mmCIF file of C-alpha atoms in Angstrom:
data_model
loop_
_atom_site.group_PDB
_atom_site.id
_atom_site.type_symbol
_atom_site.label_atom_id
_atom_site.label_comp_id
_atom_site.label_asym_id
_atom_site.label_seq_id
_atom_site.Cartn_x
_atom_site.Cartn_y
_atom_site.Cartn_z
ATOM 1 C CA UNK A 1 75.434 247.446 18.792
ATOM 2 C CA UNK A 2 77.971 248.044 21.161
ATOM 3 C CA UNK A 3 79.433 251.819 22.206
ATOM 4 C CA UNK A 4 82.044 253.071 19.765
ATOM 5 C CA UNK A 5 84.291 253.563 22.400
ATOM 6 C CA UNK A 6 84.142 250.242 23.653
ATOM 7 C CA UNK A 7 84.981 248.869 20.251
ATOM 8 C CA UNK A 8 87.763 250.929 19.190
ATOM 9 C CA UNK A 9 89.405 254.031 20.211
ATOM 10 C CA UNK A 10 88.166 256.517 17.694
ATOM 11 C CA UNK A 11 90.042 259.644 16.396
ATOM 12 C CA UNK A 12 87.494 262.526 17.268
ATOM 13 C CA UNK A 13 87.992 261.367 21.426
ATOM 14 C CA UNK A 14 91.650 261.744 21.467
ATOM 15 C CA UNK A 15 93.705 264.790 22.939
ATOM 16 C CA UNK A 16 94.507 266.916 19.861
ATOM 17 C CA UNK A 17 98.615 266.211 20.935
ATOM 18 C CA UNK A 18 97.308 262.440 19.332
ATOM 19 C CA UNK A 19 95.568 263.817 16.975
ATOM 20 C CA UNK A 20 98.313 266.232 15.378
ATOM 21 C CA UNK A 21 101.524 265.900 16.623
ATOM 22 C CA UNK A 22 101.967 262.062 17.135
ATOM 23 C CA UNK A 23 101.798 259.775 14.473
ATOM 24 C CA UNK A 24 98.705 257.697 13.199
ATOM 25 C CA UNK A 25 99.632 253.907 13.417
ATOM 26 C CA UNK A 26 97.463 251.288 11.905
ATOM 27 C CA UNK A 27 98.343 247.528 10.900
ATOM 28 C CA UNK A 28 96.174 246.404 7.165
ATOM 29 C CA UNK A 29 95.965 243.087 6.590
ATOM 30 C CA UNK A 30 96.034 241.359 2.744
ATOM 31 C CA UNK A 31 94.129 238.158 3.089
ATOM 32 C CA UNK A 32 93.286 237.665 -0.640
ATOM 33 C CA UNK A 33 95.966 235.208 -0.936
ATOM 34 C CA UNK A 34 96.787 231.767 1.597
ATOM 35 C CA UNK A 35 99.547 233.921 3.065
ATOM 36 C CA UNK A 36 98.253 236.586 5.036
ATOM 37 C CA UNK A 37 100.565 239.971 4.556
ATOM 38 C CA UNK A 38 100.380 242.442 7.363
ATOM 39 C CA UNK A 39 101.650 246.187 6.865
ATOM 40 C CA UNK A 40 101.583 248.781 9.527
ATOM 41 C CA UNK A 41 101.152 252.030 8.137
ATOM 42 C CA UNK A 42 102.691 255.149 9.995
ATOM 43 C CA UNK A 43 101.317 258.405 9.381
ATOM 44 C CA UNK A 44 102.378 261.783 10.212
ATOM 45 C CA UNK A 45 99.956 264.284 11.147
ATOM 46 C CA UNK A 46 100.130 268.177 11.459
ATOM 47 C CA UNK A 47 98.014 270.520 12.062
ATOM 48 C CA UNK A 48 98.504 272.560 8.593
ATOM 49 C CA UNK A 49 94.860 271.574 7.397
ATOM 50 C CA UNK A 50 91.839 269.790 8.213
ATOM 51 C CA UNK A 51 92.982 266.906 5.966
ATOM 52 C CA UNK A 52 96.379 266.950 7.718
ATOM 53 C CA UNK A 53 95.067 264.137 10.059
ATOM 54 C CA UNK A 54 93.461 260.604 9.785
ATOM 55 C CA UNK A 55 89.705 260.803 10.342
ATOM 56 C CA UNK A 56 87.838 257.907 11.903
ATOM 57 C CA UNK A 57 85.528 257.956 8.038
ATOM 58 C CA UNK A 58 89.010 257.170 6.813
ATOM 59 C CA UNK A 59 90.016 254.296 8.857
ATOM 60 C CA UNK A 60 86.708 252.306 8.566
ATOM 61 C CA UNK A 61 86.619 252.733 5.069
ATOM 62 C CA UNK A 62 90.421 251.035 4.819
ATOM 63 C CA UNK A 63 89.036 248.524 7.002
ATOM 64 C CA UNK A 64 86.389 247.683 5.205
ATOM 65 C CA UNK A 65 88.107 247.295 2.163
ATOM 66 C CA UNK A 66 90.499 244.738 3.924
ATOM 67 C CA UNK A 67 87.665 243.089 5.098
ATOM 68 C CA UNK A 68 86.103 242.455 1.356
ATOM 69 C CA UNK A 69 87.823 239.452 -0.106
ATOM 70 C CA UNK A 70 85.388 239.529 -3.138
ATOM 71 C CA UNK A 71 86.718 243.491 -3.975
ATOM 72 C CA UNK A 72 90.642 242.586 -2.915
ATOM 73 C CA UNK A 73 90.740 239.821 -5.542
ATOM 74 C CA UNK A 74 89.362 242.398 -8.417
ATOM 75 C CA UNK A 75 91.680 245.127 -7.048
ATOM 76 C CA UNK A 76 94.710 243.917 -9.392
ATOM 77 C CA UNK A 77 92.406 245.139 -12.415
ATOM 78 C CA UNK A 78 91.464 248.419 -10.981
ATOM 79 C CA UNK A 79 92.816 251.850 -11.106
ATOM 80 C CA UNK A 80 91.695 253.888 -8.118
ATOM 81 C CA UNK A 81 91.943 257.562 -7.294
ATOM 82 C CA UNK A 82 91.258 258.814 -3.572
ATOM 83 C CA UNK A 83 89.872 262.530 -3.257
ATOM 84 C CA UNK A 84 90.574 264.224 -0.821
ATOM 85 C CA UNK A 85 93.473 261.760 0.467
ATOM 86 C CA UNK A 86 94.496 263.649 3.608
ATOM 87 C CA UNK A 87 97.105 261.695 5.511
ATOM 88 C CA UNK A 88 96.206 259.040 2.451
ATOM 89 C CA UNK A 89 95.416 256.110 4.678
ATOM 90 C CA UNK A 90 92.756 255.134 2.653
ATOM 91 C CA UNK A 91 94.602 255.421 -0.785
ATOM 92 C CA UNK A 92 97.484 253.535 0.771
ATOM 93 C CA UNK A 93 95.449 250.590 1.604
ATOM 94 C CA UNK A 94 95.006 250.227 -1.722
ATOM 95 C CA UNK A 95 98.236 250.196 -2.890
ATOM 96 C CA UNK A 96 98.605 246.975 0.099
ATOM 97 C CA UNK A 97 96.160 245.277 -0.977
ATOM 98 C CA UNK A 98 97.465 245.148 -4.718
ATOM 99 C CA UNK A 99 95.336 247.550 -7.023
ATOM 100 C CA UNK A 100 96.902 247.832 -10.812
ATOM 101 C CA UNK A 101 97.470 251.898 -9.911
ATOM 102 C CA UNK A 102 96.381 254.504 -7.244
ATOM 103 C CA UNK A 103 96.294 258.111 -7.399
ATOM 104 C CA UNK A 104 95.992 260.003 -4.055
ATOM 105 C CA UNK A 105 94.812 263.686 -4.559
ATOM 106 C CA UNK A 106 94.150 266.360 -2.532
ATOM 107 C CA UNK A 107 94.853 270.505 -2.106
ATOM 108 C CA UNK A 108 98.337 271.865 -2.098
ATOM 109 C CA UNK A 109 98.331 272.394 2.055
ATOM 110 C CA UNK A 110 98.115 268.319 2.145
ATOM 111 C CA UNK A 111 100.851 267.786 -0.312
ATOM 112 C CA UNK A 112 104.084 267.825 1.993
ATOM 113 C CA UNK A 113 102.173 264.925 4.262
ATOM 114 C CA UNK A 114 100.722 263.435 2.007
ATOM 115 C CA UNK A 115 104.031 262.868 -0.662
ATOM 116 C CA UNK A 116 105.799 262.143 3.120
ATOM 117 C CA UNK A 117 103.206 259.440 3.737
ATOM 118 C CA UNK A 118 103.306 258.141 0.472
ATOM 119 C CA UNK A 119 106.970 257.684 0.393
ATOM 120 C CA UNK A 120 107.827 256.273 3.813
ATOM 121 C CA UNK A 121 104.802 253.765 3.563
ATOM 122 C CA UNK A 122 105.279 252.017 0.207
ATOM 123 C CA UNK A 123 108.077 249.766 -0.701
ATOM 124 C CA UNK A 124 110.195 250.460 -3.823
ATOM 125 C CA UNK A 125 108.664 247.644 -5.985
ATOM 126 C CA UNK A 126 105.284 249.445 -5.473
ATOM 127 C CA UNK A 127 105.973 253.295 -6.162
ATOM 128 C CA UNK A 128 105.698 252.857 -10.263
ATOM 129 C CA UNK A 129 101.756 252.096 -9.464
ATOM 130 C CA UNK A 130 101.058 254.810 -7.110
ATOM 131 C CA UNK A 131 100.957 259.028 -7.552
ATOM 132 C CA UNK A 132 100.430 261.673 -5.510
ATOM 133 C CA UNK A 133 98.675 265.203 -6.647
ATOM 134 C CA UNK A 134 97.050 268.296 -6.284
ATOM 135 C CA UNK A 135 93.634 268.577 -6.853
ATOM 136 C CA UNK A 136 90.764 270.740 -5.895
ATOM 137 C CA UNK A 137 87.238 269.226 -6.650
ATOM 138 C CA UNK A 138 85.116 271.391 -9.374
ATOM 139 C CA UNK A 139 88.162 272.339 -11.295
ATOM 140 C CA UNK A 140 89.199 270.214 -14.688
ATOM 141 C CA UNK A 141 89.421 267.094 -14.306
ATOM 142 C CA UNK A 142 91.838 266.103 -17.168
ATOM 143 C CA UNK A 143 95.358 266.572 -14.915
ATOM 144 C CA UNK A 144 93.687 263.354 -12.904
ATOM 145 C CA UNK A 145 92.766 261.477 -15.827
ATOM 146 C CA UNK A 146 95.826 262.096 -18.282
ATOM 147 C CA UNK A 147 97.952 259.421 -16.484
ATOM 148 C CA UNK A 148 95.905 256.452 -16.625
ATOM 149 C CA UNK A 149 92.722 257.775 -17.604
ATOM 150 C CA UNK A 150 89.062 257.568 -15.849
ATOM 151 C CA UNK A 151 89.002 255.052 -12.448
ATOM 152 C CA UNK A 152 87.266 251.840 -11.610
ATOM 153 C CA UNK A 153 87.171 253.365 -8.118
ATOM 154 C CA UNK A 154 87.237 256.076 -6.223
ATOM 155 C CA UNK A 155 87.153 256.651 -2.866
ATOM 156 C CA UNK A 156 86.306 259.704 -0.390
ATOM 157 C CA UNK A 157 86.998 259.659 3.629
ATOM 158 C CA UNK A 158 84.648 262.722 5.731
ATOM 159 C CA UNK A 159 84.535 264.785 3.129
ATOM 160 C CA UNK A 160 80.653 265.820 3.005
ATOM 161 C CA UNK A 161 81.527 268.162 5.860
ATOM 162 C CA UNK A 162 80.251 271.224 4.120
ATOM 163 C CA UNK A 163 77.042 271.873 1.204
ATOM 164 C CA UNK A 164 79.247 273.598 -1.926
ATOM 165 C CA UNK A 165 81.931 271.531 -1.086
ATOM 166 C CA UNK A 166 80.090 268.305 -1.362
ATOM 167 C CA UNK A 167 78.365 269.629 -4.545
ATOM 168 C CA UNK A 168 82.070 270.522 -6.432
ATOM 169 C CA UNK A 169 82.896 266.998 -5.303
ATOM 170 C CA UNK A 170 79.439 265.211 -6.854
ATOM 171 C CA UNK A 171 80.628 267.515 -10.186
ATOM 172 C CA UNK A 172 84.287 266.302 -9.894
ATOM 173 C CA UNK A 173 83.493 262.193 -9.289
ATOM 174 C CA UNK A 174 80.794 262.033 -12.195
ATOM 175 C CA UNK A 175 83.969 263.459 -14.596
ATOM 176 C CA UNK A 176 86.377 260.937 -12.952
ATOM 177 C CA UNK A 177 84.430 257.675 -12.234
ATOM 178 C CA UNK A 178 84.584 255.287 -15.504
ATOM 179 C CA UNK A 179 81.762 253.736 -16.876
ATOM 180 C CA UNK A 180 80.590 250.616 -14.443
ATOM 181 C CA UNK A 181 83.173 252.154 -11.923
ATOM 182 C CA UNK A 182 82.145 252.474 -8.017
ATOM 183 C CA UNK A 183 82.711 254.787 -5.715
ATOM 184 C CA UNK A 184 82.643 254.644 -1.681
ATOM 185 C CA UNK A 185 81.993 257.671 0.394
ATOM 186 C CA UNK A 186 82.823 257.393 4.591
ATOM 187 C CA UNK A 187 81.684 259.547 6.934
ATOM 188 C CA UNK A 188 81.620 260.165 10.720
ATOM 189 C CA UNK A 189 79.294 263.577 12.476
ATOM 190 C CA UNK A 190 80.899 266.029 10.455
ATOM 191 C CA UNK A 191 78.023 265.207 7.334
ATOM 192 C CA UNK A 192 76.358 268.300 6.612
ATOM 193 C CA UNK A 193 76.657 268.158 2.591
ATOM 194 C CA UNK A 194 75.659 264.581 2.868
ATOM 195 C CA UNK A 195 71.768 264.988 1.473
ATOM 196 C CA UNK A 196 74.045 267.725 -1.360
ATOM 197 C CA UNK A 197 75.745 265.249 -2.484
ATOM 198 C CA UNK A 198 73.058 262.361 -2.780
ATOM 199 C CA UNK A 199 70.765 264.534 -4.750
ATOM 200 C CA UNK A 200 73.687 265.485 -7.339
ATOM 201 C CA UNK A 201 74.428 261.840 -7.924
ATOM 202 C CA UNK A 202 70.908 261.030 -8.499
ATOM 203 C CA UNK A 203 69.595 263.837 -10.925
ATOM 204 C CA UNK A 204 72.695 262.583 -12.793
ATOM 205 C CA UNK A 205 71.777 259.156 -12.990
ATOM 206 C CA UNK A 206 73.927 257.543 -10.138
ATOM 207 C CA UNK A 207 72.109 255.230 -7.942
ATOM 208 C CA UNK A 208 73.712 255.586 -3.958
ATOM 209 C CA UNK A 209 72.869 252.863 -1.061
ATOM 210 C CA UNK A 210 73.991 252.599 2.106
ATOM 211 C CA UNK A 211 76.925 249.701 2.888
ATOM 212 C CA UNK A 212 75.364 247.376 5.284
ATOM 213 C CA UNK A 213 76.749 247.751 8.740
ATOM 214 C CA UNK A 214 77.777 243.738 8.668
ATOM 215 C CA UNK A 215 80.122 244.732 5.381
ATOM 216 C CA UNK A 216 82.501 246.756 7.497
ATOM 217 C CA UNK A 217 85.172 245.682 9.119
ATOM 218 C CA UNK A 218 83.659 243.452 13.038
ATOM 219 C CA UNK A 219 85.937 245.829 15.592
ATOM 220 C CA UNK A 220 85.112 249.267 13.167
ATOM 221 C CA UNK A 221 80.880 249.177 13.124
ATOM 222 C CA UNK A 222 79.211 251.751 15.038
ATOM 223 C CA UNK A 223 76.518 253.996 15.080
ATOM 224 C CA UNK A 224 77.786 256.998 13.559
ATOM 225 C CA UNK A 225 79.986 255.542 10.821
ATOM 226 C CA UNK A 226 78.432 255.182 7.459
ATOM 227 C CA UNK A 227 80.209 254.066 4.143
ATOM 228 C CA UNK A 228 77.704 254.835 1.084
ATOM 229 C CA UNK A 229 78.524 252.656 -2.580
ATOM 230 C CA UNK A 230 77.958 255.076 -5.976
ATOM 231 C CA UNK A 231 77.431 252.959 -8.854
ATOM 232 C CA UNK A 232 76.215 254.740 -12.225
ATOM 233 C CA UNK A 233 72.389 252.917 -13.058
ATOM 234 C CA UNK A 234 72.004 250.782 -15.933
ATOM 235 C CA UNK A 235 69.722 251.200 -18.081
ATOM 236 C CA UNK A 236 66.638 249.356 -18.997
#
């Protein structure tokens, strides 16, 4: 596999002016249909929080979700919910790619980016199927769920960065993810509540694997990306 440098220029080796003052640019691609639609998303970045920028987890998770024709053509009959949205890259690839109705939620420092992203990435037409708000994982769940209820899928970019955090997010997801839902998990170095995590979601009857490398996007596979898939086990 080839260096991640040489493949694409990821987040973590650029100057922190890139990383926080200028904003992130990225084009998504909707191939689900025999015209291709391309959107570049523009995302402002500050330095007001650690979710205040795009992480690299972030941008191969959106790629891999343009990359998955199977999930694109289902996405009309999902609702989705992103935790921890940051910059809401992730959440807002989504929305492109035509799910029934995204929430993006994070904490209250991400808000004034995040509602900023929101707004100056998504076209009028769109804005009815798409919310933006606060949420800290661990707390009640019900001020996610009231709108549309629980979420075919939900979707998390480096957030297993730190033990009780990752273990208030297991708590959080099980509440939030409906019955036969999925969830997808990305993460880059920063990992250390990554083994927290996995443990929650199995005692509680969540079965976790890895997404094979060949499932991401070609240009976004590396050696230190990984993108795990939560599905709640059947039973026998």
């Amino acid at each position: 596999m080839l260096n991640s440098q040489s493949r694409w220029l990821r987040q973590e080796y650029k100057t922190n002016k890139d990383k926080f003052e200028k904003p992130f640019k990225i084009t998504i691609e909707n191939r689900a249909s025999e015209s291709v639609t391309t959107t570049q998303f523009i995302l402002d970045q500050n330095y007001k929080g650690l979710g205040c920028t795009v992480w690299d987890g972030s941008i191969a998770l959106a790629k891999m979700f343009e990359n998955d024709l199977e999930l694109i053509k289902n996405l009309k009959r999902f609702n989705a919910l992103e935790l921890g949205a940051g910059c809401g890259l992730v959440g807002l690839t989504l929305v492109h790619l035509g799910a029934k109705f995204v929430l993006l939620s994070d904490m209250e420092v991400c808000m004034p980016t995040l509602k900023e992203n929101v707004m100056k990435n998504t076209q009028t037409s769109t804005r009815d199927s798409v919310r933006v708000m606060p949420y800290i994982w661990g707390e009640a769940t019900t001020v996610l769920t009231k709108p549309r209820g629980k979420f075919d899928i939900i979707v998390a970019a480096e957030v297993l960065y730190d033990e009780a955090d990752s273990r208030l997010l297991a708590q959080s997801a099980m509440q939030l993810l409906d019955e036969g839902g999925v969830m997808f998990v990305s993460m880059g170095r920063n990992r250390n509540g990554e083994t927290t995590f996995v443990e929650a979601m199995n005692k509680n009857g969540y079965s976790i694997i890895e997404v094979p490398k060949e499932k991401l996007h070609p240009k976004y596979q590396d050696e230190i990306i990984k993108i795990i898939k939560v599905t709640k086990q059947t039973k026998s």
